[in-house]
Amino acid sequence: PRLQDTLIILIYTSINIVQFRLLSDYLEQFVQQYPKKENSDDFLSQAAQIREGLGQYEQANKNYQRLLSKGSIKQNKLDSVVFAMVDNARELGNNNAALDILDTYQRRVSSSKKVRTYAQMAVLNLQADRRAQWGKFGKMAQKAYKPRRG
């Protein structure tokens, strides 16, 4: 493509990014002003997902944390929010924060997600050279694993 075509694509991409930032701002403002409205949890979740897409992982995790602190989150959503927060912390290069998130929510994730939780905790501890914790969570992951029969 010609330089002109490339610049046009960049302009439209920039416009879309700005629109997504504005949308996430509006969703967050709505939740701030009307936290008890029926769709506020959905709006907060959408704002977090938009922030992730824009690479704004810290802001995404703030939104996810607000969602979790409301206490009204359903189990399957809790699982996905916790793992999204862990992924975002790792994207920021903050493995200790990822480990803290897993540690905080390890008892609340569904039983089907325990293996993943403990396995990630084991890996993060191994990367931090905490071998005792690595062994502990590795064993917990093995114990939580239940092969499917059928």
Tab-separated table of C-alpha atoms in Angstrom:
chain	number	residue	atom	x	y	z
A	1	PRO	CA	0.000	0.000	0.000
A	2	ARG	CA	0.959	3.557	-0.522
A	3	LEU	CA	1.983	5.832	2.328
A	4	GLN	CA	-1.287	7.717	2.028
A	5	ASP	CA	-3.319	4.495	2.481
A	6	THR	CA	-1.242	3.537	5.500
A	7	LEU	CA	-1.797	6.947	7.090
A	8	ILE	CA	-5.544	6.700	6.505
A	9	ILE	CA	-5.592	3.312	8.235
A	10	LEU	CA	-3.630	4.748	11.176
A	11	ILE	CA	-6.022	7.690	11.453
A	12	TYR	CA	-9.090	5.431	11.551
A	13	THR	CA	-7.416	3.112	14.042
A	14	SER	CA	-6.608	6.066	16.299
A	15	ILE	CA	-10.188	7.288	16.108
A	16	ASN	CA	-11.451	3.838	17.109
A	17	ILE	CA	-9.029	3.653	20.043
A	18	VAL	CA	-10.180	7.049	21.298
A	19	GLN	CA	-13.806	5.947	20.994
A	20	PHE	CA	-13.114	2.800	23.032
A	21	ARG	CA	-11.349	4.849	25.709
A	22	LEU	CA	-14.336	7.179	25.858
A	23	LEU	CA	-16.736	4.267	26.032
A	24	SER	CA	-14.853	2.692	28.942
A	25	ASP	CA	-14.795	6.092	30.687
A	26	TYR	CA	-18.568	6.419	30.257
A	27	LEU	CA	-19.193	2.884	31.507
A	28	GLU	CA	-17.044	3.528	34.589
A	29	GLN	CA	-18.796	6.846	35.248
A	30	PHE	CA	-22.182	5.188	35.011
A	31	VAL	CA	-21.186	2.555	37.567
A	32	GLN	CA	-19.737	5.256	39.826
A	33	GLN	CA	-22.963	7.252	39.745
A	34	TYR	CA	-25.419	4.335	39.732
A	35	PRO	CA	-23.716	1.388	41.466
A	36	LYS	CA	-26.959	-0.383	42.318
A	37	LYS	CA	-28.491	-0.265	38.844
A	38	GLU	CA	-29.280	-3.638	37.319
A	39	ASN	CA	-26.701	-3.452	34.547
A	40	SER	CA	-23.847	-1.824	36.489
A	41	ASP	CA	-21.981	-5.132	36.901
A	42	ASP	CA	-22.145	-5.760	33.153
A	43	PHE	CA	-20.966	-2.227	32.420
A	44	LEU	CA	-18.030	-2.565	34.803
A	45	SER	CA	-17.069	-5.889	33.258
A	46	GLN	CA	-17.270	-4.406	29.752
A	47	ALA	CA	-15.144	-1.436	30.818
A	48	ALA	CA	-12.523	-3.821	32.205
A	49	GLN	CA	-12.482	-5.849	28.992
A	50	ILE	CA	-12.106	-2.706	26.894
A	51	ARG	CA	-9.223	-1.559	29.118
A	52	GLU	CA	-7.563	-4.948	28.593
A	53	GLY	CA	-7.953	-4.616	24.847
A	54	LEU	CA	-6.313	-1.206	25.008
A	55	GLY	CA	-3.432	-2.585	27.064
A	56	GLN	CA	-4.529	-0.656	30.160
A	57	TYR	CA	-4.103	-3.647	32.436
A	58	GLU	CA	-3.852	-1.744	35.707
A	59	GLN	CA	-7.137	0.085	35.075
A	60	ALA	CA	-8.745	-3.179	33.947
A	61	ASN	CA	-7.760	-4.793	37.242
A	62	LYS	CA	-9.159	-1.854	39.207
A	63	ASN	CA	-12.475	-2.397	37.448
A	64	TYR	CA	-12.340	-6.134	38.077
A	65	GLN	CA	-11.511	-5.514	41.738
A	66	ARG	CA	-14.524	-3.208	42.048
A	67	LEU	CA	-16.654	-5.920	40.473
A	68	LEU	CA	-15.397	-8.534	42.937
A	69	SER	CA	-15.809	-6.236	45.922
A	70	LYS	CA	-19.497	-5.732	45.120
A	71	GLY	CA	-20.056	-9.344	46.154
A	72	SER	CA	-22.808	-10.009	43.630
A	73	ILE	CA	-20.683	-11.806	41.067
A	74	LYS	CA	-21.729	-15.284	39.938
A	75	GLN	CA	-19.281	-18.169	40.283
A	76	ASN	CA	-18.468	-18.665	36.603
A	77	LYS	CA	-17.863	-14.931	36.227
A	78	LEU	CA	-15.706	-14.885	39.377
A	79	ASP	CA	-13.445	-17.539	37.881
A	80	SER	CA	-12.951	-15.636	34.638
A	81	VAL	CA	-12.399	-12.323	36.457
A	82	VAL	CA	-9.768	-13.801	38.768
A	83	PHE	CA	-7.813	-15.336	35.906
A	84	ALA	CA	-8.125	-12.155	33.829
A	85	MET	CA	-6.671	-10.196	36.752
A	86	VAL	CA	-3.798	-12.672	37.033
A	87	ASP	CA	-3.089	-12.412	33.301
A	88	ASN	CA	-3.169	-8.606	33.509
A	89	ALA	CA	-0.749	-8.545	36.436
A	90	ARG	CA	1.594	-10.803	34.491
A	91	GLU	CA	1.290	-8.552	31.428
A	92	LEU	CA	2.459	-5.711	33.674
A	93	GLY	CA	5.419	-7.861	34.714
A	94	ASN	CA	4.154	-8.082	38.264
A	95	ASN	CA	4.235	-11.772	39.128
A	96	ASN	CA	3.984	-11.010	42.849
A	97	ALA	CA	0.666	-9.239	42.279
A	98	ALA	CA	-0.508	-12.213	40.193
A	99	LEU	CA	0.419	-14.528	43.033
A	100	ASP	CA	-1.359	-12.296	45.568
A	101	ILE	CA	-4.531	-12.377	43.463
A	102	LEU	CA	-4.452	-16.164	43.258
A	103	ASP	CA	-3.723	-16.431	46.963
A	104	THR	CA	-6.627	-14.122	47.819
A	105	TYR	CA	-9.169	-15.960	45.677
A	106	GLN	CA	-7.920	-19.565	45.767
A	107	ARG	CA	-10.715	-20.613	48.115
A	108	ARG	CA	-13.407	-18.848	46.097
A	109	VAL	CA	-12.667	-20.199	42.619
A	110	SER	CA	-14.828	-23.098	41.539
A	111	SER	CA	-13.620	-26.627	42.164
A	112	SER	CA	-13.074	-27.111	38.425
A	113	LYS	CA	-10.591	-24.214	38.446
A	114	LYS	CA	-8.585	-25.298	41.503
A	115	VAL	CA	-6.033	-27.206	39.415
A	116	ARG	CA	-5.347	-24.145	37.289
A	117	THR	CA	-5.151	-21.918	40.373
A	118	TYR	CA	-2.692	-24.129	42.222
A	119	ALA	CA	-0.641	-24.870	39.104
A	120	GLN	CA	-0.261	-21.155	38.377
A	121	MET	CA	0.679	-20.539	41.997
A	122	ALA	CA	3.302	-23.273	41.751
A	123	VAL	CA	4.781	-21.802	38.559
A	124	LEU	CA	4.846	-18.263	39.938
A	125	ASN	CA	6.563	-19.477	43.103
A	126	LEU	CA	9.094	-21.421	41.069
A	127	GLN	CA	9.839	-18.333	38.978
A	128	ALA	CA	10.425	-16.416	42.223
A	129	ASP	CA	12.729	-19.232	43.422
A	130	ARG	CA	10.432	-20.116	46.334
A	131	ARG	CA	10.871	-23.849	46.031
A	132	ALA	CA	8.994	-24.835	49.188
A	133	GLN	CA	5.904	-22.942	48.019
A	134	TRP	CA	6.367	-24.362	44.520
A	135	GLY	CA	6.303	-27.888	45.938
A	136	LYS	CA	3.312	-27.154	48.168
A	137	PHE	CA	1.149	-25.765	45.368
A	138	GLY	CA	2.343	-28.356	42.884
A	139	LYS	CA	1.088	-31.076	45.225
A	140	MET	CA	-2.166	-29.199	45.753
A	141	ALA	CA	-2.667	-29.033	41.974
A	142	GLN	CA	-2.068	-32.767	41.664
A	143	LYS	CA	-4.469	-33.480	44.510
A	144	ALA	CA	-7.163	-31.240	42.992
A	145	TYR	CA	-6.886	-32.931	39.599
A	146	LYS	CA	-9.767	-35.288	38.925
A	147	PRO	CA	-9.582	-36.998	35.538
A	148	ARG	CA	-12.823	-37.121	33.617
A	149	ARG	CA	-14.231	-40.523	33.043
A	150	GLY	CA	-16.169	-41.409	30.018
